[in-house]
Amino acid sequence: LLEQEQVQLPSHYSELNAGQWARILEGLTNDIRLKLWPHIDASLNSAILVELHEDTLQQFLAVLPQKSIEKTVCSSTQVETVEILEALPQKTARRIVKKLSPEAQSQVKVSFSYKEDQVGRYANQQVYTIDENENVAEVIAEIKSGENTLESSNFIVVNKDMHFIGEISINELLNAKNKEKIAELVNTSDSTLNDLQLLLDASNLVKESQRNYLPVISNDGRFVGIFSIQDALDVFQVFYEAQVAHMGNVSDEDLFSPVLLSSRRRAVWLGINLITAFLASIVIGVFDKVLLEVVALAVLMPIVASMGGITGSQSLTLTIRGLATGQISKGNLSVLRNKEFLVALINSLFWALLVAFVCHYWFENATLALILAVSIVINMLVASLSGVYIPVVLEKFGVDPAIAGSVILTTVTDVVGFFVFLGGATLIFLS
Amino acid sequence: LLEQEQVQLPSHYSELNAGQWARILEGLTNDIRLKLWPHIDASLNSAILVELHEDTLQQFLAVLPQKSIEKTVCSSTQVETVEILEALPQKTARRIVKKLSPEAQSQVKVSFSYKEDQVGRYANQQVYTIDENENVAEVIAEIKSGENTLESSNFIVVNKDMHFIGEISINELLNAKNKEKIAELVNTSDSTLNDLQLLLDASNLVKESQRNYLPVISNDGRFVGIFSIQDALDVFQVFYEAQVAHMGNVSDEDLFSPVLLSSRRRAVWLGINLITAFLASIVIGVFDKVLLEVVALAVLMPIVASMGGITGSQSLTLTIRGLATGQISKGNLSVLRNKEFLVALINSLFWALLVAFVCHYWFENATLALILAVSIVINMLVASLSGVYIPVVLEKFGVDPAIAGSVILTTVTDVVGFFVFLGGATLIFLS
């Protein structure tokens, strides 16, 4: 099957689940994805699509025939439908919604009444709920019928207006008398999510609750759906992969995205970083006279900049994580800064001494070695403070420190490094 | 409560769950953690400890009184016990194991018969199982008794030797006749984990299965325990946080770890990166004559190195992700390389032209601008190929590309950048 394309499918390919198929598709170019698609079990189609990375999904949907997308969406769950529609152009999405059943249409409408970073949009509405006015015997009969998927051994209880009342466990149901009303047995619970909550916050709450899901409730008490630990895991994965991508100066892009699209996206990162490089060049240009006098300065200056860069990125990484988890507050920011400063001081003294020794041996110039050592210490100390304060300030201005932090930091460590080193040399060698 | 220490606890602190307490403790220094600890609901103690980051857990346990650790471990679940023991010095751990109940001791013994990266060690053995020889009425009575925590609406079925037979759902149990044997109703399943499987692989399998847990089975069919989606989430979080930390040139360390410990750990990263900086300096040193002649070279050389560095890190980041998810194989490596090369070619031509234009305007020297542009193009092309091949080669030699990749790449882009730019200038200006 498709072996002529040199695609190596695992021998047990007929038993692959949706997640495994998604990983395989992501490793293929769009052409081969298209050829492979009709050979995959159609019942997995929608699950495979939503397992794809966002960028891959968009690019694959762009080449997949309309008919094929329509068919897939019509047999999708509500959450899958929402995720597929999100990746389609608005016009196509609207056309496909019209083909859905009236029930599915109203579910999708509820989902899209929320913003894309609100948990309400991704709450699973297709969940088995128990009416508080039913009695135990009726509920057990319903469960027996087996038509409803059971997410766990706990069931959601609602009133006749679909307002959330609480939960009840299978043990409690089995132990109760047949005639007892659910309303008398239900456990109320504070462990719920608000439908307007941010996706990442909601995911953290589900994780911390140690439960398999939390019910999502609107401000007026209406039960919207459930948000599961699997959903939370997906959110975390997207979050972390974006962070890793940003640290690597790239967007979270498809492995085989089209060359021109990829070039355009990466050009943005290159352009931003070029500004840093130009600023550094300007600083060096200011001190061109001393460079003509002492060429060793040009040889050694990258060391000053890079030692500052590494020190700064260490403090920056720790601070960004602390801010993301809410562990850094006004109360402990100064404690963190003092610690980072002390760590940088110890390391800068140690490494500056070593580098100065090597420099003295290399260029046989004690003054140069001294200027180098002092510059390294100053740049590393400034870097540690910048690493703490840049993300804090960025967050205050509503900018994500994980995206903008490292570029600004590199600018600071390059500019300060070159300025102190070449400026110091100018003062001493040219006066 | 403790307000004199300026610790800002949320007003609803008595309702905090373990995960929330862990985040708060991580934001405090060890001294204040110790003072706060006795005020926290003791029933949460073990759950809080295992929610801490590894480094924080180790440092907090190092100052927590032995008695307090003992008490906590004795009321922990088996998985919690394993994680706490792992963070203790071997001697202390062995002493504490002796205080456990015989049952807990044997569970811990099973866990520690596995290596720390094998899923068997973290399989939850304290799970409710059904004996295949029981009949339906007996099982329902057991479930009713409510003494067993029910992880889901599915139950694990084992034989009398604790070998895994399959699973059965609550619907099936309720629909079956009272006298029917479980052995006749059980669903066999291929969705299991092998106890020797690597933790990260096992976590991926649980995620892809879309289930709340998978049973962990030994090679001879024995049921070891279950590995849940919550466990998988923890594994992913540790994995990603380590990756982010490495990209920031820092270990995954406690926000408030002791200054000396922190200095020592970071010194390692600084030292490794210093080698890169020295190599770059040596290359520059080789061309000191041309630098004396054309000082503008010193001003412009950081631009060549940094454009290569960014391009390389883009290809590197994508390749490392592709390797980690198993999406890059022999079959598509050349496709990826060609794409990355083309992307780099397009971007290098664009940016080299722009930079050359600025350079020409700045230094009024067309030859210099031409050398600069050619150097940027060459360095970006080499960088893109290095970004693809460095992680592939590292992985072949069993080295984690996420740790070593970026240092090696920076060395390549610095050395190649300076060599091509200054070497080219030497050829043209000094001959």
Coordinates of N, CA and C in Angstrom, one line a residue, chain A residues 17 19-20 23 26-27 29 51 143-144 146 150-153 170-171 174-175 205 207-212 229-230 233-234 236-237 240-241 243-245 247-250 252-257 259-260 262-263 266-267 269-271 273-274 277-278 281-282 284-285 288 291-292 295 298-299 301-303 306-307 310-311 313-314 317-318 321 327-328 332 335-336 339-340 342-343 346-347 351 355 358 362 380, chain B residues 17 19-20 23 26-27 29 51 143-144 146 150-153 170-171 174-175 205 207-212 229-230 233-234 236-237 240-241 243-245 247-250 252-257 259-260 262-263 266-267 269-271 273-274 277-278 281-282 284-285 288 291-292 295 298-299 301-303 306-307 310-311 313-314 317-318 321 327-328 332 335-336 339-340 342-343 346-347 351 355 358 362 380:
Chain A
N17 N -4.4 3.7 16.2 CA -5.4 4.6 16.7 C -5.2 6.0 16.1
G19 N -4.4 9.0 17.3 CA -3.2 9.7 17.6 C -2.0 9.2 16.8
Q20 N -1.9 7.9 16.7 CA -0.8 7.3 15.9 C -0.8 7.7 14.4
R23 N 0.4 11.3 14.0 CA 1.8 11.4 14.0 C 2.4 11.0 12.7
E26 N 1.7 13.7 10.0 CA 2.5 14.9 10.2 C 3.9 14.7 9.6
G27 N 4.3 13.4 9.5 CA 5.6 13.1 9.0 C 5.7 13.0 7.5
T29 N 4.5 14.7 3.4 CA 4.2 15.9 2.7 C 2.7 15.8 2.4
E51 N -6.3 15.5 16.1 CA -5.0 15.1 16.8 C -3.8 15.8 16.1
I143 N -28.8 3.7 32.6 CA -27.4 3.3 32.6 C -27.3 2.0 31.9
K144 N -28.2 1.1 32.4 CA -28.2 -0.3 31.8 C -28.4 -0.3 30.3
G146 N -27.3 1.4 28.2 CA -25.9 1.5 27.6 C -25.8 2.4 26.4
L150 N -20.3 6.6 29.2 CA -20.1 6.9 30.6 C -18.6 7.4 30.7
E151 N -18.4 8.6 31.1 CA -17.1 9.1 31.2 C -16.4 8.7 32.4
S152 N -17.1 8.4 33.4 CA -16.5 8.0 34.7 C -17.5 7.3 35.6
S153 N -17.2 7.0 36.8 CA -18.1 6.4 37.7 C -18.9 7.4 38.4
I170 N -21.7 5.9 41.1 CA -22.4 4.6 40.9 C -22.6 3.9 42.2
N171 N -21.7 3.9 43.1 CA -21.8 3.2 44.4 C -23.1 3.7 45.1
L174 N -26.3 2.5 43.4 CA -26.5 1.1 43.6 C -27.0 0.8 45.1
N175 N -26.6 1.7 46.0 CA -26.9 1.5 47.4 C -28.3 2.1 47.8
L205 N -6.6 24.0 36.6 CA -7.6 23.6 37.6 C -8.0 22.1 37.5
K207 N -6.1 19.7 36.2 CA -4.9 19.0 36.6 C -4.8 18.9 38.2
E208 N -5.0 20.1 38.8 CA -4.8 20.2 40.2 C -5.9 19.5 41.0
S209 N -7.1 19.3 40.3 CA -8.2 18.7 41.0 C -8.0 17.2 41.1
Q210 N -7.0 16.6 40.3 CA -6.8 15.2 40.3 C -8.0 14.4 39.8
R211 N -8.9 15.0 39.2 CA -10.1 14.3 38.7 C -10.0 14.2 37.2
N212 N -10.9 13.3 36.6 CA -10.8 13.0 35.2 C -11.5 14.1 34.3
I229 N -9.5 15.8 31.5 CA -8.0 15.9 31.7 C -7.4 15.7 30.4
Q230 N -8.0 14.9 29.4 CA -7.4 14.8 28.1 C -7.4 16.1 27.4
L233 N -4.6 18.1 28.8 CA -3.4 17.7 28.3 C -3.1 18.3 26.9
D234 N -4.1 18.3 26.0 CA -3.9 18.9 24.7 C -3.5 20.4 24.8
F236 N -2.0 21.9 27.4 CA -0.6 22.0 27.9 C 0.4 21.7 26.8
Q237 N 0.1 20.7 25.9 CA 1.0 20.4 24.9 C 1.2 21.5 23.9
Y240 N 3.2 24.3 25.6 CA 4.7 24.0 25.8 C 5.4 24.0 24.4
E241 N 4.7 23.4 23.4 CA 5.3 23.4 22.1 C 5.5 24.7 21.5
Q243 N 6.0 27.4 23.3 CA 7.1 28.0 24.1 C 8.5 27.5 23.5
V244 N 8.6 26.2 23.3 CA 9.8 25.7 22.8 C 10.1 26.3 21.4
A245 N 9.1 26.4 20.6 CA 9.2 26.9 19.2 C 9.7 28.3 19.3
M247 N 11.4 29.8 21.7 CA 12.8 29.8 22.1 C 13.7 29.5 21.0
G248 N 13.2 28.7 20.0 CA 14.0 28.3 18.8 C 13.8 29.3 17.7
N249 N 13.2 30.4 17.9 CA 13.0 31.5 16.9 C 12.2 31.0 15.7
V250 N 11.2 30.2 16.0 CA 10.4 29.7 14.9 C 8.9 29.7 15.4
D252 N 5.2 27.7 15.6 CA 4.9 26.3 15.8 C 4.3 25.7 14.4
E253 N 5.3 25.5 13.5 CA 4.8 25.2 12.1 C 5.0 23.7 11.8
D254 N 4.2 23.3 10.8 CA 4.2 22.0 10.2 C 5.6 21.6 9.7
L255 N 6.0 20.4 10.0 CA 7.3 19.9 9.5 C 7.5 20.1 8.0
F256 N 6.4 19.9 7.3 CA 6.6 20.0 5.8 C 5.7 21.1 5.2
S257 N 5.6 22.2 5.9 CA 4.8 23.3 5.4 C 5.4 23.8 4.1
V259 N 7.3 25.8 1.3 CA 8.6 26.6 1.4 C 8.3 28.1 1.6
L260 N 7.4 28.6 0.7 CA 7.2 30.1 0.7 C 6.5 30.5 2.0
S262 N 6.6 29.0 4.9 CA 7.6 28.8 6.0 C 8.7 30.0 5.9
S263 N 9.1 30.3 4.7 CA 10.1 31.4 4.6 C 9.5 32.7 5.1
R266 N 9.4 32.7 9.0 CA 10.7 32.7 9.7 C 11.4 34.0 9.4
A267 N 11.1 34.7 8.3 CA 11.7 36.0 8.0 C 11.4 37.0 9.1
W269 N 11.1 36.4 12.3 CA 12.0 36.1 13.4 C 13.4 36.7 13.1
L270 N 13.8 36.4 11.8 CA 15.1 36.8 11.4 C 15.2 38.3 11.4
G271 N 14.2 39.0 11.0 CA 14.2 40.5 10.9 C 14.3 41.1 12.3
N273 N 15.5 39.7 15.0 CA 16.8 39.5 15.5 C 17.9 40.3 14.8
L274 N 17.7 40.7 13.6 CA 18.6 41.5 12.9 C 18.8 42.9 13.5
A277 N 21.3 42.6 16.1 CA 22.6 42.6 15.6 C 23.1 43.9 15.1
F278 N 22.2 44.7 14.5 CA 22.6 46.1 14.0 C 22.9 47.0 15.2
S281 N 26.2 46.3 16.3 CA 27.2 46.8 15.3 C 27.4 48.3 15.5
I282 N 26.3 49.0 15.7 CA 26.4 50.4 15.9 C 27.3 50.8 17.1
I284 N 29.7 48.9 18.3 CA 31.1 48.6 18.0 C 31.6 49.7 17.1
G285 N 30.8 50.2 16.2 CA 31.2 51.2 15.3 C 31.6 52.5 16.0
D288 N 35.4 52.4 16.9 CA 36.3 51.8 15.8 C 37.7 52.3 16.0
L291 N 39.6 49.9 18.2 CA 39.8 48.6 17.5 C 41.0 48.6 16.5
L292 N 41.2 49.8 15.9 CA 42.3 49.9 15.0 C 43.6 49.8 15.8
V295 N 43.8 45.3 18.1 CA 43.0 44.4 17.3 C 42.5 43.2 18.2
A298 N 38.8 43.0 19.1 CA 37.9 42.4 18.2 C 37.8 40.9 18.4
V299 N 39.0 40.4 18.7 CA 39.1 38.9 18.9 C 38.3 38.5 20.2
M301 N 35.9 40.3 22.0 CA 34.6 40.9 22.3 C 33.5 39.9 22.3
P302 N 33.5 38.9 21.4 CA 32.4 38.0 21.4 C 32.2 37.2 22.8
I303 N 33.4 37.0 23.5 CA 33.4 36.3 24.7 C 32.5 37.1 25.8
S306 N 28.8 36.9 24.9 CA 28.2 35.6 25.0 C 28.1 35.1 26.5
M307 N 29.1 35.5 27.3 CA 28.9 35.1 28.7 C 27.8 35.9 29.4
I310 N 24.4 34.1 28.1 CA 24.1 32.8 28.8 C 23.6 33.1 30.2
T311 N 24.3 34.0 30.9 CA 23.8 34.3 32.3 C 22.4 34.9 32.3
S313 N 20.1 34.5 30.0 CA 19.0 33.5 29.6 C 18.7 32.6 30.7
Q314 N 19.7 32.3 31.6 CA 19.4 31.5 32.8 C 18.4 32.2 33.7
T317 N 14.9 32.5 31.9 CA 14.1 31.2 31.8 C 13.4 30.9 33.1
L318 N 14.2 31.1 34.2 CA 13.6 30.8 35.5 C 12.5 31.8 35.9
R321 N 9.3 31.1 33.9 CA 8.5 29.9 34.4 C 7.8 30.3 35.7
Q327 N 4.2 32.0 40.6 CA 5.0 31.8 41.8 C 5.8 33.1 42.2
I328 N 5.9 34.0 41.2 CA 6.6 35.3 41.5 C 5.6 36.4 41.8
N332 N 8.1 38.3 46.7 CA 9.4 37.5 46.6 C 10.2 37.9 45.5
V335 N 13.6 38.8 46.6 CA 14.4 37.7 47.1 C 15.0 37.0 45.8
L336 N 14.2 36.8 44.8 CA 14.7 36.1 43.6 C 15.8 37.0 42.9
K339 N 19.0 36.7 44.8 CA 19.6 35.3 44.6 C 20.3 35.3 43.2
E340 N 19.6 35.7 42.2 CA 20.1 35.6 40.8 C 21.4 36.5 40.7
L342 N 23.5 37.3 43.2 CA 24.6 36.6 43.9 C 25.1 35.4 43.1
V343 N 24.2 34.6 42.5 CA 24.7 33.5 41.6 C 25.5 34.1 40.5
I346 N 29.1 35.3 41.8 CA 30.0 34.2 42.0 C 30.5 33.6 40.7
N347 N 29.6 33.4 39.8 CA 30.0 32.8 38.5 C 30.9 33.8 37.7
W351 N 34.6 32.9 36.3 CA 34.9 32.8 34.9 C 35.7 33.9 34.4
V355 N 39.1 33.5 32.3 CA 39.2 34.1 30.9 C 40.4 35.1 30.9
V358 N 43.6 33.3 30.6 CA 43.9 32.8 29.3 C 44.3 34.0 28.4
W362 N 47.6 34.6 26.3 CA 47.5 34.7 24.8 C 48.1 36.0 24.2
M380 N 27.8 40.3 33.1 CA 27.0 39.2 33.7 C 26.1 39.6 34.8
Chain B
N17 N -6.3 23.0 47.1 CA -5.9 21.6 46.9 C -4.4 21.4 46.8
G19 N -2.3 20.6 44.5 CA -1.5 21.2 43.4 C -1.3 22.7 43.7
Q20 N -2.4 23.4 44.2 CA -2.3 24.8 44.5 C -1.3 25.1 45.7
R23 N 2.3 24.9 44.3 CA 2.7 26.1 43.6 C 3.1 27.2 44.6
E26 N 6.5 26.4 46.2 CA 7.6 26.6 45.3 C 7.9 28.1 45.2
G27 N 7.0 28.9 45.5 CA 7.3 30.4 45.4 C 7.9 30.9 46.7
T29 N 10.9 30.6 50.0 CA 12.2 30.1 50.3 C 12.0 28.9 51.3
E51 N 3.5 16.8 44.2 CA 3.2 17.8 43.2 C 4.3 18.8 43.0
I143 N -18.9 -3.7 44.7 CA -18.9 -2.3 44.2 C -19.8 -1.4 45.1
K144 N -21.0 -2.0 45.5 CA -21.9 -1.3 46.4 C -21.3 -1.0 47.7
G146 N -18.6 0.0 48.4 CA -18.0 1.3 48.2 C -16.6 1.5 48.9
L150 N -13.2 3.7 42.7 CA -13.4 3.4 41.3 C -12.8 4.4 40.5
E151 N -11.8 4.0 39.6 CA -11.1 5.0 38.8 C -12.0 5.4 37.6
S152 N -12.9 4.5 37.2 CA -13.7 4.7 36.0 C -14.9 3.8 36.0
S153 N -15.6 3.9 34.9 CA -16.8 3.0 34.8 C -16.4 1.6 34.2
I170 N -19.5 -1.1 33.7 CA -20.6 -1.1 34.6 C -21.9 -1.4 33.9
N171 N -22.1 -0.9 32.7 CA -23.3 -1.3 31.9 C -23.4 -2.8 31.8
L174 N -24.4 -4.5 35.0 CA -25.8 -4.3 35.4 C -26.8 -5.1 34.5
N175 N -26.4 -5.3 33.3 CA -27.2 -6.0 32.3 C -27.2 -7.5 32.4
L205 N 1.3 6.6 24.7 CA 0.3 5.5 24.4 C -1.0 5.8 25.1
K207 N -2.1 8.8 26.1 CA -2.7 9.9 25.5 C -3.4 9.5 24.2
E208 N -2.7 8.7 23.4 CA -3.2 8.4 22.1 C -4.4 7.4 22.2
S209 N -4.5 6.7 23.3 CA -5.6 5.7 23.5 C -6.9 6.5 23.8
Q210 N -6.8 7.8 24.2 CA -8.0 8.6 24.6 C -8.7 8.0 25.8
R211 N -8.0 7.1 26.5 CA -8.7 6.5 27.7 C -8.1 7.2 29.0
N212 N -8.8 7.0 30.1 CA -8.3 7.6 31.3 C -7.1 6.9 32.0
I229 N -4.0 8.8 32.8 CA -3.7 10.0 32.0 C -3.1 11.2 32.9
Q230 N -3.5 11.2 34.2 CA -2.9 12.2 35.1 C -1.4 11.9 35.2
L233 N 0.3 13.1 32.1 CA 0.4 14.5 32.1 C 1.6 15.0 32.9
D234 N 1.8 14.4 34.1 CA 3.0 14.7 34.9 C 4.3 14.5 34.1
F236 N 4.7 14.4 30.8 CA 4.9 15.4 29.8 C 5.4 16.7 30.3
Q237 N 4.8 17.1 31.5 CA 5.2 18.4 32.0 C 6.7 18.4 32.4
Y240 N 8.7 18.6 29.1 CA 8.7 19.9 28.4 C 9.5 20.9 29.2
E241 N 9.3 20.9 30.6 CA 9.9 21.9 31.4 C 11.5 21.7 31.3
Q243 N 13.0 20.5 28.7 CA 13.4 21.0 27.4 C 13.6 22.5 27.4
V244 N 12.6 23.2 28.0 CA 12.6 24.7 28.0 C 13.8 25.1 28.8
A245 N 14.0 24.5 29.9 CA 15.2 24.8 30.8 C 16.5 24.7 30.0
M247 N 17.0 24.8 26.8 CA 17.1 25.8 25.8 C 17.5 27.2 26.4
G248 N 17.2 27.3 27.7 CA 17.6 28.6 28.4 C 18.9 28.4 29.2
N249 N 19.7 27.4 28.8 CA 21.0 27.1 29.4 C 21.0 27.0 31.0
V250 N 20.0 26.3 31.5 CA 19.8 26.2 32.9 C 19.3 24.8 33.2
D252 N 16.7 22.2 35.4 CA 15.3 22.4 35.8 C 15.4 22.6 37.3
E253 N 15.8 23.8 37.8 CA 16.1 24.0 39.2 C 15.0 24.8 39.9
D254 N 15.0 24.6 41.2 CA 14.1 25.3 42.2 C 14.3 26.8 42.0
L255 N 13.2 27.6 42.1 CA 13.3 29.0 41.9 C 14.2 29.6 43.0
F256 N 14.1 29.0 44.2 CA 14.9 29.6 45.3 C 15.9 28.6 45.9
S257 N 16.6 27.9 45.0 CA 17.6 26.9 45.4 C 18.8 27.7 46.0
V259 N 22.2 29.5 46.8 CA 23.0 30.2 45.9 C 24.2 29.4 45.4
L260 N 24.9 28.7 46.3 CA 26.1 28.0 45.9 C 25.7 26.8 45.0
S262 N 23.1 26.5 43.1 CA 22.7 27.1 41.8 C 23.9 27.6 41.0
S263 N 24.8 28.2 41.7 CA 26.0 28.7 41.0 C 26.8 27.6 40.3
R266 N 24.9 26.2 37.2 CA 24.9 27.1 36.1 C 26.3 27.2 35.5
A267 N 27.3 27.1 36.4 CA 28.7 27.2 35.9 C 29.0 26.2 34.8
W269 N 26.9 25.1 32.5 CA 26.4 25.6 31.2 C 27.3 26.7 30.7
L270 N 27.7 27.6 31.6 CA 28.6 28.7 31.2 C 29.9 28.2 30.6
G271 N 30.5 27.2 31.3 CA 31.8 26.7 30.9 C 31.7 26.1 29.5
N273 N 29.5 26.8 27.2 CA 29.3 27.8 26.2 C 30.6 28.7 26.0
L274 N 31.4 28.7 27.0 CA 32.7 29.5 26.9 C 33.6 28.9 25.8
A277 N 32.7 30.3 22.6 CA 33.1 31.6 22.5 C 34.6 31.7 22.2
F278 N 35.4 30.8 22.8 CA 36.8 30.8 22.6 C 37.2 30.3 21.2
S281 N 36.7 33.1 19.0 CA 37.8 34.1 19.2 C 39.1 33.6 18.4
I282 N 39.3 32.3 18.5 CA 40.5 31.8 17.8 C 40.4 32.1 16.3
I284 N 38.7 34.4 14.8 CA 38.9 35.8 14.6 C 40.4 36.2 14.6
G285 N 41.1 35.6 15.6 CA 42.5 35.8 15.8 C 43.3 35.5 14.6
D288 N 43.6 38.5 12.2 CA 43.8 39.9 12.8 C 44.3 40.9 11.9
L291 N 41.6 42.7 10.0 CA 40.9 43.5 10.9 C 41.6 44.9 11.2
L292 N 42.9 44.8 11.2 CA 43.7 46.1 11.4 C 43.5 47.0 10.1
V295 N 38.6 48.1 9.7 CA 37.9 48.0 11.0 C 36.4 47.7 10.9
A298 N 35.1 44.3 11.9 CA 34.8 44.0 13.3 C 33.4 44.5 13.7
V299 N 33.0 45.6 13.0 CA 31.7 46.1 13.3 C 30.6 45.2 12.8
M301 N 30.9 41.8 11.7 CA 31.0 40.4 11.9 C 29.9 39.8 12.8
P302 N 29.4 40.5 13.9 CA 28.4 39.8 14.7 C 27.1 39.6 13.9
I303 N 26.9 40.4 12.8 CA 25.6 40.2 12.0 C 25.7 38.9 11.3
S306 N 25.1 36.0 13.8 CA 23.8 35.9 14.4 C 22.7 35.5 13.4
M307 N 22.9 36.0 12.1 CA 21.9 35.5 11.1 C 22.0 34.0 11.0
I310 N 20.4 32.2 14.1 CA 18.9 32.2 14.2 C 18.4 31.2 13.1
T311 N 18.9 31.2 11.9 CA 18.5 30.2 10.9 C 18.7 28.8 11.4
S313 N 19.0 27.7 14.5 CA 18.1 27.3 15.6 C 16.7 27.0 15.1
Q314 N 16.3 27.7 14.0 CA 14.9 27.4 13.4 C 14.9 25.9 12.9
T317 N 15.2 23.4 15.9 CA 14.0 23.2 16.8 C 13.0 22.3 16.1
L318 N 12.8 22.5 14.8 CA 11.9 21.7 14.1 C 12.3 20.3 14.0
R321 N 12.0 18.4 17.3 CA 10.6 18.0 17.6 C 10.2 16.8 16.8
Q327 N 8.7 11.4 13.8 CA 8.1 11.8 12.5 C 9.2 11.9 11.5
I328 N 10.5 11.9 11.9 CA 11.5 12.0 10.9 C 12.2 10.6 10.8
N332 N 12.0 10.4 4.9 CA 11.7 11.8 4.7 C 12.7 12.8 5.1
V335 N 13.7 15.0 2.3 CA 12.7 16.0 2.0 C 12.7 17.2 2.9
L336 N 12.9 16.9 4.2 CA 13.0 17.9 5.2 C 14.2 18.8 4.9
K339 N 13.7 21.1 2.0 CA 12.8 22.2 2.3 C 13.5 23.2 3.2
E340 N 14.2 22.8 4.2 CA 14.9 23.7 5.1 C 16.0 24.5 4.3
L342 N 15.9 25.2 1.1 CA 15.2 26.2 0.3 C 14.7 27.4 1.0
V343 N 14.2 27.1 2.2 CA 13.7 28.2 3.1 C 14.9 29.1 3.4
I346 N 16.0 31.2 0.3 CA 15.1 32.4 0.1 C 15.4 33.5 1.1
N347 N 15.4 33.1 2.4 CA 15.6 34.1 3.4 C 16.9 34.8 3.4
W351 N 17.6 38.8 3.1 CA 18.2 39.5 4.1 C 19.6 40.0 3.8
V355 N 20.9 43.7 4.1 CA 22.0 44.1 4.9 C 23.1 44.7 4.1
V358 N 22.4 48.3 3.4 CA 22.6 49.1 4.6 C 24.2 49.4 4.8
W362 N 26.3 52.7 4.8 CA 27.0 53.1 6.0 C 28.5 53.3 5.8
M380 N 24.0 31.1 6.4 CA 22.7 30.7 6.6 C 22.4 29.3 6.0

